[in-house]
PDB file of C-alpha atoms and ligand atoms in Angstrom:
ATOM      1  CA  MET N   1     -22.766  -1.244   4.611  1.00 85.00           C
ATOM      2  CA  ASP N   2     -22.008  -4.393   2.667  1.00 88.00           C
ATOM      3  CA  LYS N   3     -23.649  -7.442   4.175  1.00 92.00           C
ATOM      4  CA  ASN N   4     -20.441  -9.426   4.509  1.00 93.00           C
ATOM      5  CA  ILE N   5     -18.782  -6.613   6.478  1.00 96.00           C
ATOM      6  CA  GLN N   6     -19.019  -6.961  10.397  1.00 96.00           C
ATOM      7  CA  GLU N   7     -17.350  -3.693  11.235  1.00 97.00           C
ATOM      8  CA  VAL N   8     -15.999  -0.593   9.636  1.00 98.00           C
ATOM      9  CA  MET N   9     -12.399   0.070  10.998  1.00 98.00           C
ATOM     10  CA  LEU N  10     -11.734   3.233   8.978  1.00 98.00           C
ATOM     11  CA  THR N  11     -14.291   5.327   7.572  1.00 98.00           C
ATOM     12  CA  GLU N  12     -13.997   7.065   4.158  1.00 98.00           C
ATOM     13  CA  ALA N  13     -13.797  10.405   5.994  1.00 98.00           C
ATOM     14  CA  GLN N  14     -10.985   9.208   8.302  1.00 98.00           C
ATOM     15  CA  ILE N  15      -9.047   7.824   5.447  1.00 98.00           C
ATOM     16  CA  GLN N  16      -9.351  11.021   3.326  1.00 98.00           C
ATOM     17  CA  SER N  17      -8.412  13.281   6.168  1.00 98.00           C
ATOM     18  CA  ARG N  18      -5.318  11.342   6.859  1.00 98.00           C
ATOM     19  CA  ILE N  19      -4.378  11.316   3.059  1.00 98.00           C
ATOM     20  CA  ALA N  20      -4.699  15.010   3.010  1.00 98.00           C
ATOM     21  CA  GLU N  21      -2.237  15.303   6.108  1.00 98.00           C
ATOM     22  CA  MET N  22       0.265  12.973   4.290  1.00 98.00           C
ATOM     23  CA  GLY N  23      -0.108  15.025   1.186  1.00 98.00           C
ATOM     24  CA  GLU N  24       1.228  18.067   2.827  1.00 98.00           C
ATOM     25  CA  ILE N  25       4.074  16.166   4.314  1.00 98.00           C
ATOM     26  CA  LEU N  26       5.147  14.490   1.065  1.00 98.00           C
ATOM     27  CA  SER N  27       4.602  17.624  -0.923  1.00 98.00           C
ATOM     28  CA  GLU N  28       7.157  19.387   1.419  1.00 98.00           C
ATOM     29  CA  GLU N  29       9.476  16.346   1.304  1.00 98.00           C
ATOM     30  CA  TYR N  30       9.455  16.097  -2.494  1.00 98.00           C
ATOM     31  CA  ARG N  31       9.565  19.720  -3.401  1.00 97.00           C
ATOM     32  CA  ASP N  32      12.115  20.192  -6.236  1.00 96.00           C
ATOM     33  CA  LYS N  33      12.923  16.448  -6.273  1.00 98.00           C
ATOM     34  CA  ASN N  34      10.724  15.464  -9.206  1.00 98.00           C
ATOM     35  CA  PRO N  35       9.908  12.056  -7.833  1.00 98.00           C
ATOM     36  CA  VAL N  36       8.915   8.776  -9.326  1.00 98.00           C
ATOM     37  CA  VAL N  37       6.044   7.637  -7.213  1.00 98.00           C
ATOM     38  CA  ILE N  38       5.637   3.691  -7.825  1.00 98.00           C
ATOM     39  CA  GLY N  39       2.558   1.895  -6.776  1.00 98.00           C
ATOM     40  CA  VAL N  40       2.328  -1.868  -6.173  1.00 97.00           C
ATOM     41  CA  LEU N  41      -0.624  -3.248  -7.858  1.00 97.00           C
ATOM     42  CA  LYS N  42      -3.414  -4.168  -7.363  1.00 96.00           C
ATOM     43  CA  GLY N  43      -4.188  -3.481  -3.772  1.00 97.00           C
ATOM     44  CA  VAL N  44      -2.950   0.215  -3.982  1.00 98.00           C
ATOM     45  CA  VAL N  45      -4.897   1.436  -6.781  1.00 98.00           C
ATOM     46  CA  VAL N  46      -7.501   3.329  -4.755  1.00 98.00           C
ATOM     47  CA  PHE N  47      -5.152   4.855  -2.261  1.00 98.00           C
ATOM     48  CA  TYR N  48      -2.762   5.571  -5.168  1.00 98.00           C
ATOM     49  CA  ALA N  49      -5.495   7.655  -6.915  1.00 98.00           C
ATOM     50  CA  ASP N  50      -6.345   9.630  -3.753  1.00 98.00           C
ATOM     51  CA  MET N  51      -2.784  10.203  -2.478  1.00 98.00           C
ATOM     52  CA  ILE N  52      -1.297  11.143  -5.652  1.00 98.00           C
ATOM     53  CA  ARG N  53      -3.740  14.103  -6.013  1.00 98.00           C
ATOM     54  CA  LYS N  54      -2.651  15.300  -2.592  1.00 98.00           C
ATOM     55  CA  ILE N  55       0.905  15.542  -3.861  1.00 98.00           C
ATOM     56  CA  THR N  56       1.007  18.950  -5.216  1.00 98.00           C
ATOM     57  CA  VAL N  57       4.690  18.923  -6.546  1.00 98.00           C
ATOM     58  CA  PRO N  58       5.650  17.711 -10.092  1.00 98.00           C
ATOM     59  CA  CYS N  59       5.998  13.915  -9.969  1.00 98.00           C
ATOM     60  CA  GLN N  60       5.708  10.837 -12.269  1.00 98.00           C
ATOM     61  CA  MET N  61       3.541   7.833 -11.966  1.00 98.00           C
ATOM     62  CA  GLU N  62       4.699   4.359 -12.357  1.00 98.00           C
ATOM     63  CA  PHE N  63       3.299   0.927 -11.392  1.00 98.00           C
ATOM     64  CA  MET N  64       4.647  -2.570 -10.791  1.00 98.00           C
ATOM     65  CA  GLN N  65       2.884  -5.744  -9.950  1.00 97.00           C
ATOM     66  CA  ILE N  66       4.014  -8.680  -7.963  1.00 95.00           C
ATOM     67  CA  SER N  67       2.495 -11.773  -7.195  1.00 89.00           C
ATOM     68  CA  SER N  68       2.737 -13.154  -3.485  1.00 75.00           C
ATOM     69  CA  TYR N  69      -0.540 -13.574  -1.718  1.00 55.00           C
ATOM     70  CA  GLU N  70      -3.222 -16.243  -2.115  1.00 52.00           C
ATOM     71  CA  GLY N  71      -6.471 -15.953  -0.053  1.00 46.00           C
ATOM     72  CA  THR N  72      -5.796 -14.844   3.505  1.00 48.00           C
ATOM     73  CA  GLU N  73      -2.357 -16.230   3.879  1.00 53.00           C
ATOM     74  CA  SER N  74       0.948 -15.131   2.372  1.00 51.00           C
ATOM     75  CA  SER N  75       2.904 -17.903   0.526  1.00 51.00           C
ATOM     76  CA  GLY N  76       6.208 -16.145   1.262  1.00 63.00           C
ATOM     77  CA  SER N  77       7.489 -16.101  -2.222  1.00 86.00           C
ATOM     78  CA  VAL N  78       7.349 -13.114  -4.560  1.00 92.00           C
ATOM     79  CA  VAL N  79       7.684 -12.694  -8.223  1.00 93.00           C
ATOM     80  CA  VAL N  80       7.636  -9.602 -10.428  1.00 96.00           C
ATOM     81  CA  LYS N  81       4.585  -9.782 -12.796  1.00 96.00           C
ATOM     82  CA  GLN N  82       5.136  -6.423 -14.357  1.00 98.00           C
ATOM     83  CA  ASP N  83       8.106  -4.167 -13.710  1.00 98.00           C
ATOM     84  CA  ILE N  84       8.104  -0.365 -13.905  1.00 98.00           C
ATOM     85  CA  ALA N  85       8.673   1.079 -17.271  1.00 96.00           C
ATOM     86  CA  VAL N  86      11.251   3.861 -16.642  1.00 97.00           C
ATOM     87  CA  ASP N  87      14.870   4.180 -15.617  1.00 98.00           C
ATOM     88  CA  ILE N  88      14.931   5.373 -11.929  1.00 98.00           C
ATOM     89  CA  LYS N  89      18.735   5.408 -11.630  1.00 98.00           C
ATOM     90  CA  GLY N  90      19.662   8.775  -9.879  1.00 98.00           C
ATOM     91  CA  ARG N  91      15.957   9.470  -9.231  1.00 98.00           C
ATOM     92  CA  HIS N  92      14.041  10.052  -6.018  1.00 98.00           C
ATOM     93  CA  VAL N  93      11.588   7.334  -5.649  1.00 98.00           C
ATOM     94  CA  LEU N  94       8.524   6.896  -3.356  1.00 98.00           C
ATOM     95  CA  ILE N  95       6.878   3.514  -2.955  1.00 98.00           C
ATOM     96  CA  LEU N  96       3.184   3.566  -2.397  1.00 98.00           C
ATOM     97  CA  GLU N  97       1.695   0.510  -0.824  1.00 98.00           C
ATOM     98  CA  ASP N  98      -1.558  -0.566   0.565  1.00 98.00           C
ATOM     99  CA  ILE N  99      -0.574  -2.513   3.500  1.00 98.00           C
ATOM    100  CA  PHE N 100       2.639  -3.471   5.225  1.00 97.00           C
ATOM    101  CA  ASP N 101       1.912  -6.962   6.737  1.00 96.00           C
ATOM    102  CA  THR N 102       4.550  -9.738   7.120  1.00 95.00           C
ATOM    103  CA  GLY N 103       6.933  -7.525   5.101  1.00 96.00           C
ATOM    104  CA  ASN N 104       7.556 -10.056   2.469  1.00 93.00           C
ATOM    105  CA  SER N 105       6.187  -8.033  -0.452  1.00 94.00           C
ATOM    106  CA  LEU N 106       7.842  -4.550   0.532  1.00 96.00           C
ATOM    107  CA  SER N 107      11.110  -6.235   1.362  1.00 96.00           C
ATOM    108  CA  PHE N 108      11.124  -7.720  -2.002  1.00 96.00           C
ATOM    109  CA  VAL N 109      10.014  -4.510  -3.756  1.00 97.00           C
ATOM    110  CA  HIS N 110      12.391  -2.348  -1.920  1.00 98.00           C
ATOM    111  CA  ALA N 111      15.381  -4.778  -2.819  1.00 97.00           C
ATOM    112  CA  HIS N 112      14.171  -4.861  -6.276  1.00 98.00           C
ATOM    113  CA  LEU N 113      14.125  -1.178  -6.712  1.00 98.00           C
ATOM    114  CA  MET N 114      17.366  -0.372  -4.711  1.00 98.00           C
ATOM    115  CA  ALA N 115      19.316  -2.572  -7.357  1.00 98.00           C
ATOM    116  CA  LYS N 116      18.119   0.106  -9.999  1.00 98.00           C
ATOM    117  CA  GLU N 117      20.285   2.603  -7.970  1.00 98.00           C
ATOM    118  CA  PRO N 118      17.766   5.491  -7.139  1.00 98.00           C
ATOM    119  CA  ALA N 119      19.115   8.459  -5.551  1.00 98.00           C
ATOM    120  CA  SER N 120      16.550   7.941  -2.601  1.00 98.00           C
ATOM    121  CA  LEU N 121      13.927   5.347  -1.928  1.00 98.00           C
ATOM    122  CA  LYS N 122      11.085   5.679   0.685  1.00 98.00           C
ATOM    123  CA  ILE N 123       7.934   3.775   1.541  1.00 98.00           C
ATOM    124  CA  CYS N 124       4.521   5.285   2.092  1.00 98.00           C
ATOM    125  CA  THR N 125       1.963   2.658   3.241  1.00 98.00           C
ATOM    126  CA  LEU N 126      -1.608   3.319   3.973  1.00 98.00           C
ATOM    127  CA  LEU N 127      -1.870   0.703   6.573  1.00 98.00           C
ATOM    128  CA  ASP N 128       0.750  -1.006   8.870  1.00 98.00           C
ATOM    129  CA  LYS N 129       0.187  -4.230  10.855  1.00 97.00           C
ATOM    130  CA  PRO N 130       3.350  -4.431  12.833  1.00 97.00           C
ATOM    131  CA  GLU N 131       2.250  -7.569  14.898  1.00 96.00           C
ATOM    132  CA  ARG N 132       2.247  -9.572  11.689  1.00 95.00           C
ATOM    133  CA  ARG N 133       5.930  -8.760  10.914  1.00 96.00           C
ATOM    134  CA  LYS N 134       7.900 -11.787  10.023  1.00 94.00           C
ATOM    135  CA  PRO N 135      11.090 -12.191  12.400  1.00 92.00           C
ATOM    136  CA  GLY N 136      14.209 -10.811  10.492  1.00 91.00           C
ATOM    137  CA  VAL N 137      12.359  -8.105   8.496  1.00 94.00           C
ATOM    138  CA  THR N 138      14.011  -5.008   9.535  1.00 93.00           C
ATOM    139  CA  LEU N 139      12.559  -2.625   6.888  1.00 97.00           C
ATOM    140  CA  GLN N 140      10.486   0.222   8.001  1.00 97.00           C
ATOM    141  CA  ALA N 141       7.875   2.473   6.337  1.00 98.00           C
ATOM    142  CA  ASP N 142       8.777   6.092   6.232  1.00 98.00           C
ATOM    143  CA  TYR N 143       5.225   7.195   6.063  1.00 98.00           C
ATOM    144  CA  VAL N 144       2.299   5.313   7.652  1.00 98.00           C
ATOM    145  CA  GLY N 145      -1.321   6.202   7.310  1.00 98.00           C
ATOM    146  CA  PHE N 146      -2.858   3.979  10.061  1.00 98.00           C
ATOM    147  CA  THR N 147      -1.206   1.380  12.328  1.00 98.00           C
ATOM    148  CA  ILE N 148      -3.796  -1.325  12.743  1.00 98.00           C
ATOM    149  CA  PRO N 149      -4.423  -4.345  14.763  1.00 96.00           C
ATOM    150  CA  ASN N 150      -3.864  -7.937  13.443  1.00 95.00           C
ATOM    151  CA  GLU N 151      -7.239  -8.320  11.635  1.00 94.00           C
ATOM    152  CA  PHE N 152      -7.731  -9.298   7.905  1.00 95.00           C
ATOM    153  CA  VAL N 153      -9.352  -6.191   6.417  1.00 97.00           C
ATOM    154  CA  VAL N 154     -10.935  -5.390   3.090  1.00 97.00           C
ATOM    155  CA  GLY N 155     -11.979  -2.390   1.066  1.00 98.00           C
ATOM    156  CA  TYR N 156     -10.412   0.678  -0.333  1.00 98.00           C
ATOM    157  CA  GLY N 157      -8.408  -1.426  -2.783  1.00 98.00           C
ATOM    158  CA  LEU N 158      -7.794  -4.398  -0.426  1.00 98.00           C
ATOM    159  CA  ASP N 159      -9.407  -7.735  -1.555  1.00 96.00           C
ATOM    160  CA  TYR N 160     -10.615 -10.997  -0.519  1.00 96.00           C
ATOM    161  CA  ASN N 161     -10.338 -13.414  -3.426  1.00 94.00           C
ATOM    162  CA  GLU N 162     -10.456 -10.214  -5.605  1.00 95.00           C
ATOM    163  CA  TYR N 163     -13.754  -8.907  -4.097  1.00 96.00           C
ATOM    164  CA  TYR N 164     -14.532  -5.830  -2.116  1.00 97.00           C
ATOM    165  CA  ARG N 165     -11.825  -3.657  -3.522  1.00 98.00           C
ATOM    166  CA  ASN N 166     -14.483  -1.078  -4.446  1.00 97.00           C
ATOM    167  CA  LEU N 167     -15.578  -0.590  -0.967  1.00 97.00           C
ATOM    168  CA  PRO N 168     -15.016   3.113  -0.125  1.00 98.00           C
ATOM    169  CA  TYR N 169     -14.094   2.297   3.502  1.00 98.00           C
ATOM    170  CA  ILE N 170     -11.824  -0.372   5.223  1.00 98.00           C
ATOM    171  CA  GLY N 171     -13.760  -3.112   7.083  1.00 98.00           C
ATOM    172  CA  ILE N 172     -13.399  -6.370   8.781  1.00 97.00           C
ATOM    173  CA  MET N 173     -15.227  -9.214   7.111  1.00 93.00           C
ATOM    174  CA  LYS N 174     -17.692 -11.435   9.060  1.00 91.00           C
ATOM    175  CA  PRO N 175     -16.094 -14.742   9.644  1.00 87.00           C
ATOM    176  CA  GLU N 176     -18.941 -16.657   7.908  1.00 89.00           C
ATOM    177  CA  ALA N 177     -18.127 -14.647   4.724  1.00 88.00           C
ATOM    178  CA  TYR N 178     -14.773 -16.580   4.300  1.00 83.00           C
ATOM    179  CA  THR N 179     -16.658 -19.963   3.631  1.00 74.00           C
TER     180      THR N 179
HETATM  181  P1  LIG F   1       3.136  -8.836   3.096  1.00 69.24           P
HETATM  182  O1  LIG F   1       3.981  -9.292   1.977  1.00 69.24           O
HETATM  183  O2  LIG F   1       3.511  -7.571   3.977  1.00 69.24           O
HETATM  184  O3  LIG F   1       2.861 -10.033   4.172  1.00 69.24           O
HETATM  185  O4  LIG F   1       1.761  -8.572   2.500  1.00 69.24           O
HETATM  186  C1  LIG F   1       1.551  -7.498   1.710  1.00 69.24           C
HETATM  187  C2  LIG F   1       0.427  -7.966   0.797  1.00 69.24           C
HETATM  188  O5  LIG F   1      -0.623  -8.759   1.417  1.00 69.24           O
HETATM  189  C3  LIG F   1      -0.379  -6.604   0.676  1.00 69.24           C
HETATM  190  O6  LIG F   1      -0.025  -5.881  -0.373  1.00 69.24           O
HETATM  191  C4  LIG F   1      -1.983  -7.310   0.504  1.00 69.24           C
HETATM  192  O7  LIG F   1      -2.085  -7.442  -0.951  1.00 69.24           O
HETATM  193  C5  LIG F   1      -1.950  -8.637   1.268  1.00 69.24           C
HETATM  194  N1  LIG F   1      -2.459  -8.353   2.517  1.00 69.24           N
HETATM  195  C6  LIG F   1      -1.699  -8.292   3.861  1.00 69.24           C
HETATM  196  N2  LIG F   1      -2.669  -8.084   4.827  1.00 69.24           N
HETATM  197  C7  LIG F   1      -3.832  -8.065   4.409  1.00 69.24           C
HETATM  198  C8  LIG F   1      -5.155  -7.623   4.813  1.00 69.24           C
HETATM  199  O8  LIG F   1      -5.405  -7.536   6.051  1.00 69.24           O
HETATM  200  N3  LIG F   1      -6.238  -7.691   3.951  1.00 69.24           N
HETATM  201  C9  LIG F   1      -6.071  -7.861   2.621  1.00 69.24           C
HETATM  202  N4  LIG F   1      -7.257  -7.858   1.887  1.00 69.24           N
HETATM  203  N5  LIG F   1      -4.717  -8.089   1.892  1.00 69.24           N
HETATM  204  C10 LIG F   1      -3.702  -8.093   2.832  1.00 69.24           C
HETATM  205 MG1  LIG F   2      -0.394  -4.843  -2.070  1.00 69.24          MG
END
């Protein structure tokens, strides 16, 4: 285990097994719908790569990048750094995210994509931290990998100052590692 990790919250095996379960559900849901699966960079990359390979029906891959988060605290303001490159009007769209925290990012992404008039728009997030949701956010995820307690986690795509994304598990950092 990495020396700056205090505790593993979700092991590689737990994550992979949950992704396999979700893959069956999503493959059933999107059969004959030719979905566009949109990943929100960069946190989602590791989850996206594993999840997409468990979706066994034809689909297209797209990515967008937003900017909203600095250090461990959300700034609250979101901007599009890179938009998707295809027209999703009339298409079935599935958003993949790493974590649903305050809800700022997903609320923004959801509204941004709804404006492009997809036939349907659903959200699949690997992690959900409902305790952190900002009051007023009514948006809900359609598919959740794991509901987790209010802890700042890293690994499996999730970073602290751009590091730890390459850990194969999700863990909690030692408090002294923040300094
Ligand atoms: P929200 O806009 O829901 O507050 O935050 C979503 C984004 O904040 C995530 O996509 C992720 O980049 C970042 N974030 C939220 N919670 C955590 C966490 O526990 N660990 C890490 N590494 N990033 C987080
Ligand atoms: Mg993210």
